[in-house]
Short mmCIF file of C-alpha atoms in Angstrom, two decimals:
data_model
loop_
_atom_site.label_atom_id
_atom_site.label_comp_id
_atom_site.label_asym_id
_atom_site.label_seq_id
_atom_site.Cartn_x
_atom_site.Cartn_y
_atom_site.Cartn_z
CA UNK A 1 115.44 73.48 88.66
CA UNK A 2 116.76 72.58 91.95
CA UNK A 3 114.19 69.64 93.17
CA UNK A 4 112.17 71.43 95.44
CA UNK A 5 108.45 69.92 96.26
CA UNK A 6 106.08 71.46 98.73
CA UNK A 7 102.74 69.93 99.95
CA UNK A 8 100.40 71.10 99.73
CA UNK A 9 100.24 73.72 97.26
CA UNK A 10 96.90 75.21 98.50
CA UNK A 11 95.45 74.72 102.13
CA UNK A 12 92.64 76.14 103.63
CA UNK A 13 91.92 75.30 107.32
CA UNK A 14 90.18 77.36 110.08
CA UNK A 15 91.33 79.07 112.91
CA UNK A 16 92.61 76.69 116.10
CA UNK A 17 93.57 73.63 114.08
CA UNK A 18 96.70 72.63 113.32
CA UNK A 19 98.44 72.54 110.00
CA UNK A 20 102.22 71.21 108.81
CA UNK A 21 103.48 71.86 105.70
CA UNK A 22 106.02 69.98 103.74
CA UNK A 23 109.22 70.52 102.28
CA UNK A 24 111.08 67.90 100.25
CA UNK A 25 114.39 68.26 98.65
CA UNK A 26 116.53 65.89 96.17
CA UNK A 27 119.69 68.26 96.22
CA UNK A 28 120.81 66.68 99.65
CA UNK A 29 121.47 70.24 100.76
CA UNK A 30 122.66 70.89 104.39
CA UNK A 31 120.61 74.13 105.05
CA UNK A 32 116.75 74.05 104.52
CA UNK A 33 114.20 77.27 105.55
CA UNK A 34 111.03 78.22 105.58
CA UNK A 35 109.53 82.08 104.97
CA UNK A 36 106.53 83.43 104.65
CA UNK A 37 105.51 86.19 102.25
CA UNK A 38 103.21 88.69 102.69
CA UNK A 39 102.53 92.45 100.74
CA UNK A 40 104.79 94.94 101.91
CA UNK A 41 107.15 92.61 104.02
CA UNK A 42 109.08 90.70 101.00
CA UNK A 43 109.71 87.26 102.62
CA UNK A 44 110.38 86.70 106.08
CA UNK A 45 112.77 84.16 108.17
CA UNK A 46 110.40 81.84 110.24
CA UNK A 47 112.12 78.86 111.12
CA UNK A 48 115.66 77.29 109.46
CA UNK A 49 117.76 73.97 109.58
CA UNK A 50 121.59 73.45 109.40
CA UNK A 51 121.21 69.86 109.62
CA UNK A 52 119.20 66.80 110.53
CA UNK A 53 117.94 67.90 113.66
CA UNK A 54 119.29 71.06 114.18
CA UNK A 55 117.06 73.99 114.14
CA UNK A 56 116.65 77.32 114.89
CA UNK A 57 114.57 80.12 115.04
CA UNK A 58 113.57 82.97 112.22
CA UNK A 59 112.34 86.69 112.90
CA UNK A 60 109.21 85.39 113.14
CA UNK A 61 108.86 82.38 114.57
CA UNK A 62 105.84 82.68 117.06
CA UNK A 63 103.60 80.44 116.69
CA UNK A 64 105.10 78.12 114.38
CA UNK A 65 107.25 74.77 114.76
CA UNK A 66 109.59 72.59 112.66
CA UNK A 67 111.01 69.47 112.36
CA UNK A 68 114.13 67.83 110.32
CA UNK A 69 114.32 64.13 110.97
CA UNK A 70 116.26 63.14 107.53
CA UNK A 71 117.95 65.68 105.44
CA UNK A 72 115.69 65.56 102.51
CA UNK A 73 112.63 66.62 104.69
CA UNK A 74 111.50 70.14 106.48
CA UNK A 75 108.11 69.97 108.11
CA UNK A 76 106.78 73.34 109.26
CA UNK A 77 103.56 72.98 111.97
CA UNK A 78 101.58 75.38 112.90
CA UNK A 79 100.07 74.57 116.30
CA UNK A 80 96.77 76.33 116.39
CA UNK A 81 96.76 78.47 113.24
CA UNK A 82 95.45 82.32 113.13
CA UNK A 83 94.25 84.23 110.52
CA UNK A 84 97.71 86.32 111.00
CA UNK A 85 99.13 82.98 109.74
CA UNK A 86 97.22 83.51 106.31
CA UNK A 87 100.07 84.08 103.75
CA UNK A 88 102.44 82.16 101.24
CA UNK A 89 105.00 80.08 102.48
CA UNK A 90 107.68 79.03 100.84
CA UNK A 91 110.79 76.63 101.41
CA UNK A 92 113.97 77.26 100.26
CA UNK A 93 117.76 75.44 100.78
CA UNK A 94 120.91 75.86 99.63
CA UNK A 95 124.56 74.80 100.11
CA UNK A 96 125.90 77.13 102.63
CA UNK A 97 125.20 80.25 104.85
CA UNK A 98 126.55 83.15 103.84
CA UNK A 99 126.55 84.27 99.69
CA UNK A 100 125.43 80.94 98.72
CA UNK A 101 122.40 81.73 96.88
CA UNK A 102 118.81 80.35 97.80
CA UNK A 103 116.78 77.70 95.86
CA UNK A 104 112.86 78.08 96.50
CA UNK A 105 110.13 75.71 96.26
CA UNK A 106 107.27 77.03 94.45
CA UNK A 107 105.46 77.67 97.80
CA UNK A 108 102.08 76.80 99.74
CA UNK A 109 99.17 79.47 99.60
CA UNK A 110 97.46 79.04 103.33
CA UNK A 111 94.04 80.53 104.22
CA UNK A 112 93.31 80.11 107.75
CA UNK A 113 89.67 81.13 108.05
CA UNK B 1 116.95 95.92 113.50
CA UNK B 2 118.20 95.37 110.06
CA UNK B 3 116.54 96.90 107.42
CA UNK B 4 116.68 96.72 103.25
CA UNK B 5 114.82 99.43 101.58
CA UNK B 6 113.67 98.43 98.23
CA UNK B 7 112.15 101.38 95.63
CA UNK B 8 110.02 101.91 94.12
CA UNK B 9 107.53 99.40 95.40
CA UNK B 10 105.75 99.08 91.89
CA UNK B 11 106.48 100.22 88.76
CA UNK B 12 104.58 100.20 85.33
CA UNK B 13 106.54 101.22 82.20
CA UNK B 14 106.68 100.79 78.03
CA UNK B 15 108.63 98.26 75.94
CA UNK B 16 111.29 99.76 75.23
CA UNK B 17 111.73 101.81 78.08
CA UNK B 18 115.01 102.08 80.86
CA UNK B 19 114.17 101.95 84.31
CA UNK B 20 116.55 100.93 87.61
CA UNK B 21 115.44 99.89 91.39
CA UNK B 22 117.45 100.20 94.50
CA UNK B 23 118.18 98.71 97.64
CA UNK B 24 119.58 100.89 99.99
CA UNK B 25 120.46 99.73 103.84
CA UNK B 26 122.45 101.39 106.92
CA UNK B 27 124.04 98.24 106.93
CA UNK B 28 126.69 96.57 105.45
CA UNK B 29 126.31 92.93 103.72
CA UNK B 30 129.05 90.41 102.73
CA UNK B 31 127.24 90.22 99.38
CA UNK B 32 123.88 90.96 97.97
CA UNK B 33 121.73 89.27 95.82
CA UNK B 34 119.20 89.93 93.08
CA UNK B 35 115.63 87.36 92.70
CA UNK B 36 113.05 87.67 90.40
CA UNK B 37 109.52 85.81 90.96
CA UNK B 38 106.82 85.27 89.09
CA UNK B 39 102.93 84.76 89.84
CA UNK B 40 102.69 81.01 91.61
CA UNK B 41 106.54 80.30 91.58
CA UNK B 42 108.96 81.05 93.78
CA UNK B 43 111.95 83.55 93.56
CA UNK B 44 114.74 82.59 91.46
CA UNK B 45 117.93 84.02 91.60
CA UNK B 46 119.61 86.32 89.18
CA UNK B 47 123.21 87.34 90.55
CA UNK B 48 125.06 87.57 93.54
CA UNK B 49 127.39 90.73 93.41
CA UNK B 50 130.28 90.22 96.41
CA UNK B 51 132.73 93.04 96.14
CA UNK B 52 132.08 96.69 96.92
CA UNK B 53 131.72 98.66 93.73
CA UNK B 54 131.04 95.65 91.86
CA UNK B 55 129.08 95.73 88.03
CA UNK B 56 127.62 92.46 86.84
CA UNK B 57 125.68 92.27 83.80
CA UNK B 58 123.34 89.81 82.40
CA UNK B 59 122.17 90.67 79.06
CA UNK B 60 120.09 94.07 79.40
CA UNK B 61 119.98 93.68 83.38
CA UNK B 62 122.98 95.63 85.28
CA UNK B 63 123.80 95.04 88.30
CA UNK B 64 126.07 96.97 90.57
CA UNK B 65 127.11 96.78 94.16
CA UNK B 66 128.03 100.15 96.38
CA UNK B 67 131.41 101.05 97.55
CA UNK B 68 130.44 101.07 101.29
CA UNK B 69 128.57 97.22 100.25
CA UNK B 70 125.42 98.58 101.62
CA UNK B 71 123.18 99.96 98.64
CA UNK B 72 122.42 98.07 95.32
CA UNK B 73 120.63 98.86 92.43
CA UNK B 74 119.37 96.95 89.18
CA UNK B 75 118.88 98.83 85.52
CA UNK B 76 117.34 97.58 82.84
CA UNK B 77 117.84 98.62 79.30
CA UNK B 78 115.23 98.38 76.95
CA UNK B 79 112.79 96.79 79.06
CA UNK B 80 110.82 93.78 77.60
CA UNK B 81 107.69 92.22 78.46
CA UNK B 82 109.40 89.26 79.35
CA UNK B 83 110.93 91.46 82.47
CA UNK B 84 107.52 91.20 84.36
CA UNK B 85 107.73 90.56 87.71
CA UNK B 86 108.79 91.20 91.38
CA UNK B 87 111.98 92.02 91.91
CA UNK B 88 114.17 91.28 95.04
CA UNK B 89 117.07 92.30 96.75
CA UNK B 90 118.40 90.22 99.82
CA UNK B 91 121.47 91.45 101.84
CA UNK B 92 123.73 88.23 103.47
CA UNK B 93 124.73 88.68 107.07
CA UNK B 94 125.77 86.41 109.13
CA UNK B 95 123.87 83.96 111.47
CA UNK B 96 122.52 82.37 108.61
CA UNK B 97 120.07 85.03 107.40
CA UNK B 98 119.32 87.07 104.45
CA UNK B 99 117.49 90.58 104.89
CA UNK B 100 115.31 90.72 102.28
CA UNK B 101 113.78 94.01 100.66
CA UNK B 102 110.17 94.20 100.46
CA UNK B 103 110.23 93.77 96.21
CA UNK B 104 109.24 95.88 93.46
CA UNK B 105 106.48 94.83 91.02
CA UNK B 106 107.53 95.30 87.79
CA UNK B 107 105.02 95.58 84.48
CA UNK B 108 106.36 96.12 81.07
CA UNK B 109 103.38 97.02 78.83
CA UNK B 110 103.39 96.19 75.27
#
């Protein structure tokens, strides 16, 4: 398995505060991302990174920030979370944009009451 | 907007049984590839399939890649309960992004 670790696993929080969620990788991969999944929408693009401090925007990236200060590390904040904002997320990398195949992390449940 | 259709959205079946899902887009993808996930994990892949009118084939799962690279689809021979799970199909473009089907939930009953 590629090494992968999000923190927390399960987070419940209530509506207005503000939450960041981790993503750590050992692979030293380049690209990191984070996507939430919901029923019905398969996984979505919020945020990704091409490289320590480089960032850009997902198809859904309202109300959500990120941060990569060393290449191992993917923080994803959310500023004042929603009950919208209730779903899995889940962080992925891999080597490469395009064909390069995904790696996941085994995700964060958030329940934003 | 660019859009993957995945079907069917669930799908419940016998051991034993042959069953295939599709992916079907108006647009075309420089490659498309397969996940499967499992309850509390996240998706793993399965194959990437490149070329237009490519077959790949992992042990009962076929996979095969349209002409016209914009429509998959994924059989299964002899379904197992060991196949259990949600499916997905994600079509590479470029800008860094995968469009992602919305899955199909797969149960093989004993």
């Amino acid at each position: 398995d590629a090494g992968i670790t999000q923190s927390p696993r399960h987070k419940v929080t209530e509506t207005g505060t503000p939450v960041t969620l981790r993503c750590h990788q050992t692979e030293n991969h380049r690209y990191m991302y984070w996507y939430r999944q919901d029923p019905g929408h398969g996984l979505r693009l919020i945020h990704y990174s091409y490289g320590v401090k480089d960032t850009d925007k997902g198809e859904v990236s309202d109300g959500y920030s990120v941060s990569r200060s060393k290449t191992e590390d993917f923080l994803l904040t959310l500023e004042s979370a929603t009950s919208s904002q209730t779903s899995v997320y889940f962080c992925a990398i891999s080597v490469r944009t395009e064909n390069s195949p995904l790696h996941f992390g085994n995700g964060t449940r958030l329940t934003v009451t | 907007t660019q859009l993957l259709e995945q079907s069917p959205q669930f799908l419940s079946i016998q051991e034993g049984e042959n069953l295939t899902v599709y992916c079907n887009s108006s647009s075309v993808f420089s490659s498309l590839q397969w996940y499967r996930q499992e309850p509390g994990e996240g998706p793993v892949l399965l194959v990437t399939v490149v070329t237009g009118g490519e077959v790949k084939k992992l042990k009962r799962l076929t996979f095969q890649f349209g002409d016209a690279r914009k429509d998959s689809s994924l059989h299964i021979t002899a379904a197992q309960t060991g196949d259990t799970g949600l499916y997905l199909c994600a079509g590479a473009v470029s800008n860094y992004q995968l469009i992602w089907g919305a899955g199909t939930k797969l149960i093989i009953k004993p």
